PDB file of C-alpha atoms in Angstrom:
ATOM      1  CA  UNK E 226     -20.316  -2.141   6.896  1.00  0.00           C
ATOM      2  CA  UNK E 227     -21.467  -5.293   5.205  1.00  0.00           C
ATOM      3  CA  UNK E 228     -20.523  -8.554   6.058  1.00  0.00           C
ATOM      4  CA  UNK E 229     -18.284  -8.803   2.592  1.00  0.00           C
ATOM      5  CA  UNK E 230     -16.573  -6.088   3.236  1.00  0.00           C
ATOM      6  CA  UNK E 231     -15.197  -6.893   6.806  1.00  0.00           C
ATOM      7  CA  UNK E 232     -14.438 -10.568   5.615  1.00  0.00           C
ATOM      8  CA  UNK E 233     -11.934  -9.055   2.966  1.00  0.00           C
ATOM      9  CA  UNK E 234     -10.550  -6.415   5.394  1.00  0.00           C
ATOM     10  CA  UNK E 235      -9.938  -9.745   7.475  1.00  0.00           C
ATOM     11  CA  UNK E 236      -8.301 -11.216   5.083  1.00  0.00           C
ATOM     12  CA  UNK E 237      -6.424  -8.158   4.503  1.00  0.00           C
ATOM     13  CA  UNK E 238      -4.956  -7.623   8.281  1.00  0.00           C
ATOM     14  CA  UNK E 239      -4.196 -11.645   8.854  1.00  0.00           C
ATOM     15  CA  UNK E 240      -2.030 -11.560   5.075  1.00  0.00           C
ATOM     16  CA  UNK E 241      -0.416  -8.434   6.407  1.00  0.00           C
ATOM     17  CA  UNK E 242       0.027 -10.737  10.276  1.00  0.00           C
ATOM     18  CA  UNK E 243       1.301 -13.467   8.483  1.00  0.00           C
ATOM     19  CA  UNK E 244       3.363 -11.570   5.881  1.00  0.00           C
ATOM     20  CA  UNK E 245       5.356  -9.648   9.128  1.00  0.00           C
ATOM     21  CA  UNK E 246       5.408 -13.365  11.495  1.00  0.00           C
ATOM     22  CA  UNK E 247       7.399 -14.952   8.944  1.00  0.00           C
ATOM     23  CA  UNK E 248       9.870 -11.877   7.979  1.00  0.00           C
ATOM     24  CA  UNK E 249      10.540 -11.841  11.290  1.00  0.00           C
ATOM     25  CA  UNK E 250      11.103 -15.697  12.059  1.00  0.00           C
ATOM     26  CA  UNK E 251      13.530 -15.382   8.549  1.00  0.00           C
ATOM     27  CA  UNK E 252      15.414 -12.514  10.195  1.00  0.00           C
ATOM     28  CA  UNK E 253      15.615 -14.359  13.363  1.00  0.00           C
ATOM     29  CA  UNK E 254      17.244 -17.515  11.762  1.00  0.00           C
ATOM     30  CA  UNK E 255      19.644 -15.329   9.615  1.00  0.00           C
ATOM     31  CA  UNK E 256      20.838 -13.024  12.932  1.00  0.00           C
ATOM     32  CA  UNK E 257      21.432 -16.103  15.315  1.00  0.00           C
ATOM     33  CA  UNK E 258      24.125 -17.666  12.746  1.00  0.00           C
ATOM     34  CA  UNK E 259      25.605 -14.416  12.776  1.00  0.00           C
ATOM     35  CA  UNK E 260      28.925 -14.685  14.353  1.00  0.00           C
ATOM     36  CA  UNK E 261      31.056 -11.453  14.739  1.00  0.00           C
ATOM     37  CA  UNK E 262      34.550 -13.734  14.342  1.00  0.00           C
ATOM     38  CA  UNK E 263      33.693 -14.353  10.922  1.00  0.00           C
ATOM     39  CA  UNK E 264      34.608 -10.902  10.414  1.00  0.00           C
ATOM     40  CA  UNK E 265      37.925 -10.177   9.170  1.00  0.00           C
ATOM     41  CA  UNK E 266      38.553  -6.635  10.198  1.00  0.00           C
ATOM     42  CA  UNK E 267      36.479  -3.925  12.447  1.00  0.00           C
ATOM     43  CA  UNK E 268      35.534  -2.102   9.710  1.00  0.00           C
ATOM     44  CA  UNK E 269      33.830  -5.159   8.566  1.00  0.00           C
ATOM     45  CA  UNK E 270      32.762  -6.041  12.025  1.00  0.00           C
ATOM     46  CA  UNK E 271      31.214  -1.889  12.723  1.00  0.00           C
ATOM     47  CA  UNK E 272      29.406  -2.431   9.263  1.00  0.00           C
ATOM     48  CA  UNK E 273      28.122  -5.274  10.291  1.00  0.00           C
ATOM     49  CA  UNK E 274      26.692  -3.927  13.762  1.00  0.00           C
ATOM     50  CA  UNK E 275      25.460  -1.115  11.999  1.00  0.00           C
ATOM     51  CA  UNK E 276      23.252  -3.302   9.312  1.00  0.00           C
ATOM     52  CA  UNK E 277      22.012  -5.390  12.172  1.00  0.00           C
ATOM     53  CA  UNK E 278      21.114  -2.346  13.917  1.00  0.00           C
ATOM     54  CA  UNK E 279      19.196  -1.355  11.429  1.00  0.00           C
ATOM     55  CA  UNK E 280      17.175  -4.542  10.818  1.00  0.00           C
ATOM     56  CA  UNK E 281      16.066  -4.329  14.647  1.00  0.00           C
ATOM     57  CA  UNK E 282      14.850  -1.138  14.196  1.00  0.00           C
ATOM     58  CA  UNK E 283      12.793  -2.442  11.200  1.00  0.00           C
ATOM     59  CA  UNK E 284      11.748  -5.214  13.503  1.00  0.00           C
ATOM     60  CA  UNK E 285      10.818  -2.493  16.164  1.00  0.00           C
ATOM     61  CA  UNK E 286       8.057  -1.017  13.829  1.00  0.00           C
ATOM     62  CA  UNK E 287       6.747  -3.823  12.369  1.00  0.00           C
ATOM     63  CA  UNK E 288       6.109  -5.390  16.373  1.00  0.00           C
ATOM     64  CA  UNK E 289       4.550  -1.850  16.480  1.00  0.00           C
ATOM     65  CA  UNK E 290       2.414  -2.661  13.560  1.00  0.00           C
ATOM     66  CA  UNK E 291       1.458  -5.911  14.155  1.00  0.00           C
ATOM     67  CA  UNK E 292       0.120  -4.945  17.471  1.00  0.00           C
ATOM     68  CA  UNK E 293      -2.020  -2.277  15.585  1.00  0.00           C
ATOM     69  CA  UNK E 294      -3.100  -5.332  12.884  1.00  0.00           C
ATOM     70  CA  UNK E 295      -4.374  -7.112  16.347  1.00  0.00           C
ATOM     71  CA  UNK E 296      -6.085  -4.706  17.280  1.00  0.00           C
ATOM     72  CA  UNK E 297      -7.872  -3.734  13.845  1.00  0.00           C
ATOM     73  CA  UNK E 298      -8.672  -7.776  14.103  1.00  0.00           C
ATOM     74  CA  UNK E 299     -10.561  -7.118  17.309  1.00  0.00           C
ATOM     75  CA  UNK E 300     -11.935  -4.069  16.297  1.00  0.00           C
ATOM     76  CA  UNK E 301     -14.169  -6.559  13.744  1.00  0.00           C
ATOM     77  CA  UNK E 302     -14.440  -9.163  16.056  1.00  0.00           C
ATOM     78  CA  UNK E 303     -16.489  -6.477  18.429  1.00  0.00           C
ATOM     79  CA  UNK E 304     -18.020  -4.527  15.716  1.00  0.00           C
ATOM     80  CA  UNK E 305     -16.312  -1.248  15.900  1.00  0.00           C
ATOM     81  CA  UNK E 306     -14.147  -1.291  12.498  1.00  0.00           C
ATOM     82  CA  UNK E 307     -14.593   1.082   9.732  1.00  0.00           C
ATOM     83  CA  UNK E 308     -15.726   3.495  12.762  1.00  0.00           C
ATOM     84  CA  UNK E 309     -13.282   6.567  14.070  1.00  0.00           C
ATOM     85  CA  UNK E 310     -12.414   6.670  17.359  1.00  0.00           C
ATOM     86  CA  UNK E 311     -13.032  10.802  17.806  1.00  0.00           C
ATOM     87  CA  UNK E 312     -15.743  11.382  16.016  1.00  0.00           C
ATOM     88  CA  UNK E 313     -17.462   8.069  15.880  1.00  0.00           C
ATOM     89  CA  UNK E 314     -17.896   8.633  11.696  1.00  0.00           C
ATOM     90  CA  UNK E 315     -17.691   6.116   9.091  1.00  0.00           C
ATOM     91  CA  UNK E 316     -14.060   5.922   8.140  1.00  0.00           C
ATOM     92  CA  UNK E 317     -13.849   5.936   4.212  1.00  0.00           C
ATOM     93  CA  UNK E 318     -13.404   2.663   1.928  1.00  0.00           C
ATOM     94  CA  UNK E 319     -10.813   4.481   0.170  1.00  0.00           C
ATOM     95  CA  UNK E 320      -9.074   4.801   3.643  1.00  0.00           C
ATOM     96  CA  UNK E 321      -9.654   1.149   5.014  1.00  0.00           C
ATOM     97  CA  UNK E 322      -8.204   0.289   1.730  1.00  0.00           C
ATOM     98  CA  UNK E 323      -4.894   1.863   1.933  1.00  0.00           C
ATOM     99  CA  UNK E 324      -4.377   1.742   5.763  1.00  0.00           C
ATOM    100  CA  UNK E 325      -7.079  -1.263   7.137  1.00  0.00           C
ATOM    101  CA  UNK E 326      -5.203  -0.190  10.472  1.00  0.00           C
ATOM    102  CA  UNK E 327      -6.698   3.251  10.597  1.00  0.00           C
ATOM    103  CA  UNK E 328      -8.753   4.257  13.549  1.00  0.00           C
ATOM    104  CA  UNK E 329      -9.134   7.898  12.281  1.00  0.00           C
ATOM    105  CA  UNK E 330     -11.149   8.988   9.363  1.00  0.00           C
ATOM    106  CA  UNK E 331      -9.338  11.054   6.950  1.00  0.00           C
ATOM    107  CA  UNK E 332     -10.459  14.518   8.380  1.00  0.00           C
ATOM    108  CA  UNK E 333      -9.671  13.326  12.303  1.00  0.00           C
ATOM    109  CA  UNK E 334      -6.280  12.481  11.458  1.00  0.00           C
ATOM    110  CA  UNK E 335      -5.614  15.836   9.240  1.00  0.00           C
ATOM    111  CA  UNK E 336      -5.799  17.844  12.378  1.00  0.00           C
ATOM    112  CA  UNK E 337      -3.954  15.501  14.652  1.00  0.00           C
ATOM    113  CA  UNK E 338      -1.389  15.997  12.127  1.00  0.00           C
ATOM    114  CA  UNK E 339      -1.549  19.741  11.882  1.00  0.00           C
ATOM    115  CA  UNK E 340      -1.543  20.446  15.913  1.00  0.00           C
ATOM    116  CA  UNK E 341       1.405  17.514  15.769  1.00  0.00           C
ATOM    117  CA  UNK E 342       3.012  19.921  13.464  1.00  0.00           C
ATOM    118  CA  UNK E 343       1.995  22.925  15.376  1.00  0.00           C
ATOM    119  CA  UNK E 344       3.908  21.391  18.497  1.00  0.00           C
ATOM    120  CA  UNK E 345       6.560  19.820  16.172  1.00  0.00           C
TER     121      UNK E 345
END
């Protein structure tokens, strides 16, 4: 992979970094003035829970994902991007386009997905 090419998938990842670092520092400002007296009733206090809930479970995945953006980062920094971990192929453009996360190449991670669904 050209030099080009990994600066923009750089660029890509560290938008994507900075994009989930400042959701998260928003959601963190909006939850800590949260204060469950406001509510006036506990159906207003159990929808409440429940919304908040779900925002850490949103905030679960994207920690997920920005550990995998880290290590995409590194995988450029030590020259292994672009290159699937199983069979040690070029992963596709196409691919790094839509998912610069990827460590599989299209084909790899079509059968971990079919034995996943095979044991699923």
């Amino acid at each position: 992979m050209n030099q080009k090419d990994l600066k923009r998938y750089k660029k890509m990842l560290e938008d994507s970094k900075t994009a989930l670092l400042e959701s998260a520092k928003k959601t963190l400002v909006e939850e800590s003035s949260f204060d469950t007296d406001d509510l006036p009733d506990e159906i207003d206090q159990a929808s409440s829970e429940y919304a908040q809930s779900m925002v850490f479970r949103l905030r679960d995945r994207e920690k997920f994902l920005l550990q995998k953006i880290e290590k995409a980062l590194q995988r450029i920094e030590d020259g292994t991007f672009g290159i699937c971990e199983r069979c040690e192929e070029d992963i596709s453009p196409k691919r790094l386009e839509a998912r610069p996360v990827t460590t599989l190449c299209i084909r790899c991670k079509e059968e971990q997905e079919k034995k996943e669904r095979s044991y699923g």
